[in-house]
Short mmCIF file of C-alpha atoms in Angstrom, two decimals:
data_model
loop_
_atom_site.label_atom_id
_atom_site.label_comp_id
_atom_site.label_asym_id
_atom_site.label_seq_id
_atom_site.Cartn_x
_atom_site.Cartn_y
_atom_site.Cartn_z
CA MET A 25 11.22 47.73 20.21
CA ALA A 26 14.14 46.29 22.35
CA LEU A 27 16.40 47.43 25.10
CA LEU A 28 20.06 47.29 25.49
CA GLY A 29 20.89 46.74 29.00
CA ALA A 30 23.88 46.82 31.41
CA GLY A 31 26.81 44.81 30.25
CA GLY A 32 25.28 44.84 26.84
CA SER A 33 22.19 43.13 26.85
CA ILE A 34 18.99 44.07 24.80
CA LEU A 35 15.88 44.04 27.18
CA ALA A 36 12.48 44.71 26.73
CA ALA A 37 9.25 45.18 28.33
CA ALA A 38 7.09 43.01 26.59
CA PRO A 39 7.12 39.13 26.05
CA ALA A 40 8.96 37.74 23.00
CA MET A 41 7.72 36.88 19.68
CA ALA A 42 8.86 33.62 17.90
CA ALA A 43 10.84 34.39 14.88
CA PRO A 44 8.89 34.16 11.60
CA VAL A 45 9.87 31.45 9.26
CA ALA A 46 10.34 32.45 5.79
CA SER A 47 9.98 28.94 4.50
CA THR A 48 10.23 25.22 6.11
CA ALA A 49 10.23 21.79 4.51
CA GLU A 50 10.55 18.27 5.96
CA GLY A 51 11.26 14.74 4.04
CA ARG A 52 10.15 11.90 5.98
CA PHE A 53 9.98 8.30 4.73
CA ILE A 54 8.26 6.57 7.55
CA SER A 55 5.85 7.91 10.07
CA GLY A 56 2.40 6.87 11.41
CA SER A 57 1.57 5.42 14.70
CA ALA A 58 1.56 2.06 16.67
CA LEU A 59 -0.74 1.07 19.46
CA GLY A 60 -1.85 5.17 19.39
CA LEU A 61 1.89 5.98 19.85
CA ASN A 62 3.42 8.09 17.20
CA LEU A 63 6.12 6.24 15.18
CA ASP A 64 8.13 9.51 15.06
CA ASP A 65 8.68 9.46 19.00
CA ILE A 66 9.15 5.28 18.70
CA LEU A 67 11.66 5.23 15.97
CA THR A 68 13.49 8.26 16.68
CA VAL A 69 13.93 8.42 12.62
CA THR A 70 15.91 11.70 11.79
CA PRO A 71 14.23 13.35 8.72
CA ALA A 72 15.47 15.85 6.19
CA ASP A 73 14.82 19.18 7.68
CA ALA A 74 15.10 22.63 6.34
CA VAL A 75 14.24 25.93 7.98
CA ASN A 76 14.65 29.34 6.54
CA THR A 77 14.57 32.40 8.76
CA GLY A 78 15.54 34.93 5.95
CA GLY A 79 19.12 33.93 5.11
CA ALA A 80 20.82 31.55 2.70
CA ALA A 81 18.96 28.65 1.28
CA ASP A 82 19.04 25.68 3.57
CA THR A 83 19.29 22.34 2.13
CA ASP A 84 19.25 18.63 3.88
CA VAL A 85 19.98 15.34 2.33
CA HIS A 86 19.33 12.69 4.70
CA PRO A 87 19.33 9.21 3.77
CA LEU A 88 17.62 6.78 6.18
CA ASP A 89 19.63 3.82 7.45
CA VAL A 90 16.89 1.31 7.12
CA THR A 91 19.29 -1.70 8.43
CA ALA A 92 19.12 0.12 11.88
CA LEU A 93 15.58 0.83 11.55
CA ASN A 94 14.54 -2.77 10.31
CA ALA A 95 15.80 -3.96 13.71
CA VAL A 96 13.99 -1.96 16.00
CA ASN A 97 11.12 -3.66 17.59
CA VAL A 98 7.92 -1.99 17.60
CA ASN A 99 5.62 -4.14 19.80
CA LEU A 100 2.17 -4.43 18.20
CA GLY A 101 1.16 -7.26 20.99
CA GLY A 102 0.59 -10.79 20.44
CA GLY A 103 4.05 -11.38 19.68
CA LEU A 104 3.90 -9.34 16.46
CA ASN A 105 6.31 -6.31 15.71
CA LEU A 106 5.92 -3.61 13.18
CA LEU A 107 9.60 -3.81 12.58
CA GLY A 108 12.39 -5.89 13.87
CA ASN A 109 12.20 -9.52 14.96
CA ASN A 110 8.92 -11.13 13.75
CA GLY A 111 8.16 -7.87 12.13
CA ILE A 112 5.49 -7.14 9.58
CA LEU A 113 7.14 -4.32 7.81
CA THR A 114 10.78 -4.47 5.95
CA LEU A 115 12.04 -1.35 4.42
CA GLY A 116 14.45 -1.10 1.22
CA ALA A 117 16.94 1.65 0.94
CA VAL A 118 15.32 5.31 1.01
CA ASN A 119 16.46 9.24 0.63
CA GLN A 120 14.92 12.05 2.32
CA TYR A 121 15.50 15.78 0.95
CA ALA A 122 14.27 19.33 2.23
CA ALA A 123 14.98 22.68 1.01
CA ALA A 124 13.74 26.04 2.38
CA ASN A 125 14.60 29.58 0.70
CA ALA A 126 14.28 33.07 1.53
CA ASP A 127 11.74 33.82 -0.95
CA GLY A 128 9.17 31.55 0.82
CA SER A 129 9.52 28.68 -1.33
CA SER A 130 10.55 25.36 0.01
CA VAL A 131 10.46 21.71 -1.52
CA ALA A 132 10.69 18.23 0.41
CA ALA A 133 11.05 14.68 -0.81
CA SER A 134 11.35 11.41 0.43
CA GLY A 135 11.68 7.70 -1.02
CA ALA A 136 12.92 6.95 -4.52
CA VAL A 137 14.44 10.42 -4.97
CA THR A 138 17.53 12.23 -5.93
CA ASN A 139 19.67 14.29 -3.99
CA THR A 140 17.93 17.33 -5.30
CA GLY A 141 14.66 16.21 -4.40
CA GLY A 142 13.37 14.83 -7.73
CA ILE A 143 11.36 11.76 -8.24
CA GLY A 144 13.55 9.00 -9.77
CA VAL A 145 13.40 5.34 -10.55
CA GLY A 146 13.94 3.19 -7.57
CA GLY A 147 17.47 1.35 -8.01
CA GLN A 148 18.73 3.28 -10.98
CA ASP A 149 21.03 6.33 -11.31
CA GLY A 150 21.84 5.90 -7.72
CA VAL A 151 18.34 6.45 -6.73
CA PRO A 152 17.48 4.22 -3.74
CA GLN A 153 15.10 1.37 -4.51
CA SER A 154 12.76 2.60 -1.67
CA ASN A 155 10.55 -0.52 -1.73
CA ALA A 156 8.79 -2.22 1.49
CA THR A 157 7.18 -5.34 2.22
CA LEU A 158 4.35 -6.00 4.81
CA ASP A 159 3.82 -9.38 5.97
CA LEU A 160 0.12 -9.43 7.09
CA SER A 161 -0.06 -13.10 8.07
CA GLY A 162 0.22 -12.40 11.60
CA LEU A 163 -2.89 -10.09 11.70
CA ILE A 164 -5.19 -12.49 10.60
CA GLY A 165 -7.24 -13.86 13.50
CA THR A 166 -8.32 -17.50 14.00
CA ASP A 167 -12.01 -16.59 13.03
CA LEU A 168 -10.67 -15.52 9.48
CA ALA A 169 -8.46 -18.49 9.07
CA GLY A 170 -10.52 -20.25 6.76
CA ALA A 171 -11.14 -17.26 4.30
CA LEU A 172 -7.62 -15.70 4.36
CA ALA A 173 -4.24 -16.90 4.86
CA ASN A 174 -0.29 -15.83 4.18
CA ALA A 175 -1.29 -12.42 3.14
CA GLN A 176 1.49 -10.16 2.13
CA LEU A 177 1.90 -6.93 0.51
CA GLU A 178 4.88 -6.02 -1.83
CA VAL A 179 5.08 -2.40 -2.39
CA GLY A 180 7.20 -1.19 -5.40
CA ALA A 181 9.89 2.03 -5.21
CA VAL A 182 7.45 4.90 -3.56
CA SER A 183 8.21 8.42 -3.44
CA ALA A 184 6.83 11.73 -2.41
CA THR A 185 7.29 15.44 -3.20
CA ALA A 186 5.83 18.53 -1.51
CA ALA A 187 6.42 22.39 -2.59
CA GLN A 188 5.28 25.71 -1.71
CA ALA A 189 5.45 28.29 -4.10
CA ALA A 190 7.65 31.65 -3.39
CA GLY A 191 6.11 34.50 -1.53
CA PRO A 192 3.64 34.76 1.57
CA ASP A 193 1.33 32.05 1.55
CA GLY A 194 2.62 30.32 -1.55
CA ALA A 195 0.54 27.65 -3.56
CA GLN A 196 1.40 24.40 -2.19
CA THR A 197 1.52 21.09 -4.33
CA GLY A 198 2.20 17.46 -3.94
CA ASP A 199 3.29 14.65 -6.14
CA TYR A 200 3.86 11.14 -5.56
CA GLY A 201 4.89 7.91 -6.95
CA ILE A 202 4.37 4.07 -6.81
CA ALA A 203 6.09 1.75 -8.98
CA GLY A 204 4.16 -1.34 -7.98
CA LEU A 205 1.81 -2.86 -5.58
CA ASP A 206 1.28 -6.56 -5.41
CA LEU A 207 -0.98 -8.36 -2.72
CA SER A 208 -0.29 -12.15 -2.08
CA LEU A 209 -2.53 -14.05 -0.40
CA THR A 210 -3.97 -17.48 0.15
CA SER A 211 -7.50 -18.40 0.20
CA PRO A 212 -8.19 -21.72 2.01
CA ALA A 213 -11.55 -22.11 1.20
CA LEU A 214 -10.54 -21.83 -2.60
CA GLY A 215 -8.02 -24.73 -2.19
CA ALA A 216 -10.28 -26.38 0.32
CA THR A 217 -13.16 -26.38 -2.38
CA VAL A 218 -11.16 -28.01 -5.16
CA THR A 219 -9.41 -30.55 -3.01
CA ASP A 220 -13.00 -31.56 -1.92
CA LEU A 221 -14.29 -31.65 -5.35
CA ARG A 222 -11.18 -33.68 -6.34
CA THR A 223 -12.30 -36.10 -3.66
CA THR A 224 -15.70 -36.47 -4.78
CA LEU A 225 -14.64 -36.95 -8.73
CA GLY A 226 -12.46 -39.72 -7.53
CA THR A 227 -15.39 -41.37 -5.77
CA LEU A 228 -17.41 -41.10 -8.88
CA GLN A 229 -14.53 -42.66 -11.00
CA PRO A 230 -15.70 -46.37 -10.82
CA THR A 231 -19.21 -45.09 -11.79
CA VAL A 232 -17.80 -43.77 -15.13
CA ASP A 233 -15.64 -46.75 -15.45
CA ASN A 234 -18.84 -49.00 -15.29
CA LEU A 235 -20.00 -47.53 -18.60
CA GLU A 236 -18.19 -50.32 -20.42
CA ASN A 237 -20.71 -52.81 -18.74
CA LEU A 238 -23.73 -50.47 -19.11
CA LEU A 239 -23.10 -50.07 -22.73
CA ALA A 240 -22.75 -54.11 -23.28
CA VAL A 241 -26.73 -53.91 -23.73
CA LEU A 242 -26.16 -52.71 -27.13
CA GLY A 243 -24.94 -55.72 -28.40
CA PRO A 244 -22.16 -58.57 -28.11
CA LEU A 245 -18.58 -57.79 -27.95
CA VAL A 246 -19.14 -53.99 -27.18
CA GLU A 247 -15.86 -52.05 -27.25
CA VAL A 248 -15.82 -48.67 -25.54
CA ASP A 249 -12.97 -46.35 -25.75
CA GLY A 250 -12.31 -42.72 -24.32
CA ILE A 251 -13.52 -42.97 -20.88
CA PRO A 252 -11.77 -39.90 -18.98
CA ASN A 253 -10.14 -39.72 -15.63
CA LEU A 254 -12.18 -37.38 -13.77
CA VAL A 255 -9.64 -36.23 -11.45
CA THR A 256 -6.82 -35.65 -14.33
CA VAL A 257 -9.21 -33.48 -15.99
CA LEU A 258 -9.99 -31.45 -13.00
CA ASP A 259 -6.09 -31.28 -12.17
CA SER A 260 -5.71 -29.94 -15.98
CA ALA A 261 -8.08 -26.97 -15.41
CA THR A 262 -7.48 -26.03 -12.06
CA GLY A 263 -3.79 -24.91 -11.82
CA GLU A 264 -2.95 -21.50 -12.07
CA VAL A 265 -5.94 -19.17 -13.76
CA THR A 266 -5.88 -15.41 -14.77
CA SER A 267 -8.56 -13.26 -14.76
CA ALA A 268 -9.73 -11.43 -17.93
CA ASP A 269 -8.28 -8.27 -17.46
CA GLY A 270 -5.03 -9.91 -16.38
CA SER A 271 -5.00 -8.35 -12.65
CA ILE A 272 -5.43 -11.36 -10.77
CA THR A 273 -3.83 -14.73 -10.79
CA ALA A 274 -4.87 -17.43 -8.67
CA ASN A 275 -3.93 -21.44 -8.38
CA LEU A 276 -7.06 -23.07 -7.55
CA GLN A 277 -5.47 -26.20 -6.22
CA THR A 278 -3.58 -24.03 -3.41
CA GLY A 279 -5.89 -21.11 -3.20
CA ALA A 280 -2.69 -18.86 -3.73
CA ILE A 281 -3.84 -15.49 -5.02
CA THR A 282 -1.89 -12.53 -6.39
CA VAL A 283 -3.72 -9.17 -7.15
CA ASP A 284 -1.74 -6.47 -9.19
CA VAL A 285 -3.17 -3.55 -7.72
CA ALA A 286 -2.14 -1.17 -10.56
CA ALA A 287 -3.82 -3.31 -13.06
CA VAL A 288 -6.84 -3.42 -10.96
CA LEU A 289 -7.14 0.15 -11.03
CA THR A 290 -6.25 0.52 -14.67
CA ASN A 291 -9.10 -1.69 -15.25
CA ALA A 292 -11.20 0.66 -13.51
CA GLY A 293 -10.35 3.49 -15.65
CA LEU A 294 -7.61 4.98 -13.12
CA ASP A 295 -3.83 5.32 -12.86
CA ILE A 296 -2.01 4.20 -9.86
CA ASN A 297 0.24 7.41 -9.95
CA ASN A 298 -2.43 9.94 -10.79
CA LEU A 299 -5.15 8.84 -8.20
CA PRO A 300 -7.42 11.62 -6.76
CA ALA A 301 -6.21 12.88 -3.25
CA ASN A 302 -6.98 10.12 -0.40
CA THR A 303 -8.11 7.44 -2.85
CA GLU A 304 -9.04 4.47 -0.69
CA LEU A 305 -7.80 1.27 -2.60
CA LEU A 306 -9.54 -1.86 -0.82
CA PRO A 307 -12.81 -1.28 -2.44
CA TYR A 308 -11.16 -1.46 -5.80
CA ILE A 309 -9.35 -4.79 -4.82
CA THR A 310 -12.70 -6.27 -3.01
CA ASP A 311 -14.55 -5.33 -6.34
CA ALA A 312 -11.89 -7.21 -8.61
CA LEU A 313 -12.28 -10.23 -6.36
CA THR A 314 -15.84 -10.37 -7.54
CA THR A 315 -15.65 -8.95 -10.97
CA GLN A 316 -12.40 -10.58 -12.16
CA LEU A 317 -11.36 -13.77 -9.79
CA LEU A 318 -14.78 -15.09 -9.56
CA PRO A 319 -15.52 -15.28 -13.37
CA ALA A 320 -12.04 -16.71 -13.67
CA VAL A 321 -12.60 -19.44 -11.32
CA THR A 322 -16.12 -19.99 -12.63
CA THR A 323 -14.75 -20.26 -16.14
CA ALA A 324 -12.03 -22.73 -15.29
CA LEU A 325 -14.61 -25.27 -13.48
CA GLN A 326 -17.18 -24.57 -16.16
CA GLY A 327 -14.46 -25.78 -18.67
CA VAL A 328 -14.06 -28.99 -16.88
CA VAL A 329 -17.96 -29.59 -17.14
CA THR A 330 -17.53 -28.81 -20.84
CA GLN A 331 -14.52 -31.33 -21.12
CA LEU A 332 -16.06 -34.10 -19.18
CA THR A 333 -19.41 -33.65 -21.43
CA ALA A 334 -17.56 -33.97 -24.57
CA SER A 335 -15.55 -36.66 -23.62
CA LEU A 336 -18.44 -38.95 -22.19
CA GLN A 337 -20.90 -38.22 -25.08
CA GLY A 338 -18.09 -38.53 -27.56
CA LEU A 339 -17.13 -41.98 -26.59
CA SER A 340 -16.03 -44.38 -29.13
CA VAL A 341 -18.77 -47.17 -29.01
CA THR A 342 -18.46 -50.43 -31.24
CA VAL A 343 -20.21 -53.49 -31.69
CA LEU A 344 -18.29 -55.94 -33.57
CA GLY A 345 -16.41 -53.28 -35.02
CA VAL A 346 -19.38 -51.33 -36.14
CA PRO A 347 -19.76 -47.88 -34.57
CA VAL A 348 -23.05 -47.56 -32.63
CA PRO A 349 -25.24 -44.51 -33.28
CA VAL A 350 -24.94 -41.66 -30.70
CA GLY A 351 -28.67 -41.86 -30.32
CA GLN A 352 -28.53 -45.19 -28.83
CA VAL A 353 -25.53 -44.30 -26.43
CA LEU A 354 -26.50 -41.28 -24.96
CA PRO A 355 -29.54 -42.55 -23.07
CA ILE A 356 -27.05 -44.77 -21.40
CA VAL A 357 -24.11 -42.25 -20.72
CA ASN A 358 -26.10 -39.08 -20.07
CA PRO A 359 -27.46 -40.27 -16.39
CA VAL A 360 -23.80 -41.07 -15.56
CA LEU A 361 -22.73 -37.62 -16.66
CA ALA A 362 -25.14 -35.83 -14.82
CA GLN A 363 -23.95 -37.48 -11.72
CA VAL A 364 -20.36 -36.41 -12.80
CA VAL A 365 -21.05 -32.61 -13.34
CA ALA A 366 -23.64 -32.34 -10.31
CA PRO A 367 -20.92 -31.80 -7.97
CA ILE A 368 -18.97 -29.35 -10.09
CA ASN A 369 -22.01 -27.18 -11.01
CA GLN A 370 -22.99 -27.16 -7.06
CA VAL A 371 -19.56 -25.57 -6.23
CA VAL A 372 -19.79 -23.10 -9.10
CA ALA A 373 -22.85 -21.85 -7.84
CA GLY A 374 -21.66 -21.58 -4.45
CA LEU A 375 -18.27 -19.77 -4.97
CA GLY A 376 -19.46 -16.21 -4.33
CA ALA A 377 -20.81 -17.19 -0.95
CA THR A 378 -18.27 -19.53 0.02
CA VAL A 379 -14.80 -18.26 -1.07
CA VAL A 380 -15.08 -14.63 -2.57
CA THR A 381 -17.03 -12.85 -0.23
CA PRO A 382 -15.48 -14.42 2.92
CA LEU A 383 -12.21 -13.61 1.51
CA ALA A 384 -12.85 -9.70 0.59
CA GLU A 385 -14.56 -9.35 4.00
CA ALA A 386 -11.28 -10.69 5.57
CA LEU A 387 -9.21 -8.79 3.79
CA THR A 388 -10.83 -5.49 4.69
CA THR A 389 -10.64 -6.64 8.43
CA VAL A 390 -7.07 -7.17 8.18
CA VAL A 391 -5.51 -3.92 6.18
CA SER A 392 -6.60 -0.93 4.57
CA LEU A 393 -4.78 1.10 1.80
CA GLN A 394 -4.81 4.70 0.73
CA ALA A 395 -2.77 6.20 -1.94
CA ASN A 396 -2.09 9.80 -2.81
CA VAL A 397 -2.70 11.05 0.90
CA GLN A 398 -2.72 14.94 0.99
CA GLU A 399 -3.26 16.70 4.32
CA THR A 400 -3.14 20.19 5.42
CA SER A 401 -2.88 21.15 9.08
CA ALA A 402 -4.67 23.95 10.93
CA ASP A 403 -1.74 25.73 11.01
CA GLY A 404 -1.11 25.45 7.33
CA VAL A 405 1.46 22.37 6.88
CA PHE A 406 0.86 20.93 3.87
CA THR A 407 1.66 17.01 3.68
CA GLN A 408 2.02 14.70 0.79
CA ARG A 409 2.08 11.04 1.36
CA ALA A 410 2.46 8.33 -1.32
CA LEU A 411 0.96 5.33 0.47
CA ARG A 412 -0.66 4.89 3.81
CA VAL A 413 -1.54 1.37 5.14
CA ALA A 414 -3.44 0.68 8.20
CA LEU A 415 -3.12 -2.68 10.02
CA LEU A 416 -6.26 -4.11 11.34
CA PRO A 417 -7.93 -0.65 10.67
CA ALA A 418 -10.73 -1.03 13.06
CA ALA A 419 -8.57 -1.69 16.08
CA GLY A 420 -6.52 0.85 15.24
CA THR A 421 -3.35 -1.25 15.58
CA ALA A 422 -0.85 0.43 13.36
CA VAL A 423 -0.91 3.15 10.78
CA VAL A 424 2.05 3.53 8.41
CA ASN A 425 2.88 6.14 6.05
CA LEU A 426 5.33 5.39 3.52
CA ALA A 427 6.98 8.37 1.73
CA SER A 428 5.95 11.75 3.17
CA ALA A 429 6.91 15.29 2.25
CA ALA A 430 5.65 18.49 3.93
CA VAL A 431 5.96 22.27 3.32
CA GLY A 432 4.69 25.17 5.12
CA PRO A 433 3.58 27.21 6.56
CA ASN A 434 5.68 29.45 4.78
CA ALA A 435 5.57 33.38 5.59
CA GLY A 436 7.62 34.24 2.62
CA PRO A 437 10.27 36.96 2.47
CA LEU A 438 10.70 38.50 5.86
CA ALA A 439 10.95 42.48 6.33
CA VAL A 440 14.34 43.65 6.71
CA PRO A 441 14.71 45.04 10.42
CA THR A 442 14.81 48.86 10.66
CA ILE A 443 16.16 51.18 13.54
CA THR A 444 14.27 54.42 13.91
CA ALA A 445 15.71 55.84 17.40
CA LEU A 446 18.09 54.77 19.84
CA ASP A 447 17.54 56.20 23.63
CA PRO A 448 19.85 57.35 24.62
CA ASP A 449 21.95 57.34 21.57
CA ASN A 450 25.34 57.62 23.55
CA GLY A 451 26.91 56.07 26.63
CA PRO A 452 30.33 55.65 28.63
CA VAL A 453 32.96 53.29 26.61
CA ALA A 454 33.01 51.14 29.79
CA GLY A 455 29.35 50.32 28.70
CA GLY A 456 26.67 49.43 31.22
CA THR A 457 24.13 51.79 29.84
CA VAL A 458 20.52 50.75 29.28
CA VAL A 459 19.68 51.65 25.66
CA THR A 460 16.06 51.29 24.01
CA VAL A 461 16.52 50.43 20.27
CA THR A 462 13.07 51.21 18.42
CA GLY A 463 12.37 49.89 15.12
CA THR A 464 10.27 47.75 13.17
CA GLY A 465 10.88 44.06 11.81
CA PHE A 466 12.54 42.77 15.28
CA THR A 467 12.21 39.14 15.93
CA ASP A 468 13.14 37.00 19.13
CA ASP A 469 16.57 36.24 17.60
CA ALA A 470 17.33 39.75 16.70
CA THR A 471 20.91 40.83 17.42
CA VAL A 472 22.56 44.53 17.79
CA SER A 473 26.08 45.10 17.03
CA VAL A 474 27.82 48.68 18.52
CA ASP A 475 30.41 50.06 16.68
CA GLY A 476 31.37 46.69 15.07
CA SER A 477 31.11 44.76 18.04
CA ASP A 478 30.10 40.91 18.32
CA PRO A 479 26.68 40.91 17.81
CA ILE A 480 24.55 41.10 21.39
CA GLU A 481 21.50 38.77 21.79
CA ALA A 482 18.31 40.62 22.99
CA ASP A 483 16.90 39.29 26.25
CA SER A 484 13.28 39.71 24.66
CA VAL A 485 11.64 41.90 21.82
CA SER A 486 8.38 43.27 21.97
CA ASP A 487 5.24 41.40 20.49
CA ASP A 488 4.78 43.91 17.99
CA GLY A 489 8.26 43.28 16.42
#
């Protein structure tokens, strides 16, 4: 029920009720929090936003100005910013889309999406690259410096879409895409382990070189060929190694490691673009450090043992030009060989405790990753996110959502307002008569026209519509 008052206003005796929304949608590429503050408030990023209250379809396409966004300083403390100068996060070009319809359906999208809301291939056919880089190095505390350094996350084109079907409370669904996810880091412990081993083998080289003198007991004019250079053999085996499944590469001399997260997931029987909702990725990554990186490093160092064993036990030893039987050579060579391989075997035995476990624990302290994030709020808003990155998760330093799309709550097709009575139903041409308009389906934005006049806004509408 509404009242038309003097001067052409509509009055009511009861409080106004908010107009129902047939459908709503929002595409927002970046969201989250920094030091407990909502990034939406800090960054003032304009999303693609569509709201339909029963009229024509509302569509909004809003590419994000990442140049300006990347320049915004979001202080995380300790001289670090989330974005801007000395920033952790750098974004590529992205798109945002939202559409809301009177039938209660709506669609939202962000990231590598087209101007019609479909997921595209980043960097092709006009679809923005929608990539991101997170330099995590500044988050690594001094207590972790021996285990982890120079950590960087490269995120390929990411996208998210959300949709709600037509009708009241239509089904809500979401989809996402992550073109690639690579984690690059350095294990100082790994690099130091190989460097120390290199030094140790260097000090053992004179012992190996002395075999020529030790073998002189076999006869006059002994000649020995094939004595290996221990450091050279180590260096040849400790350059870049690759895990058996191809998901991790590592340079054992520098400690540089690259993890292809998509490949890690594939090895676990998963598809990075078809994960269960709210999948935590770090457990798969840290598990791969143990099941893939550790065996790869172990195999490389055991290869050094194998090569040195073959070289020393296969020395060419002659007396007056006549080969000396191996059975006479090995008792002299084997004690030296044992000295050489002992430090290598000791390193291999301790790799898990000294390199891999500290690395996994440090990584878990610095970052957490969650893919295919799906959330439904208490009031019915469904949000699909491609990737959530938490920085120093235990401290709650920052949470960054990359590629989000939200729909709902959608009421569906709205009731058409009807008028059942006017009281009074006439008045003077000059106006000024208070008129009570009785009917159904009125909202607080309802208007009334009298004899073709301009719409007159209601002062209020009763809470029963």
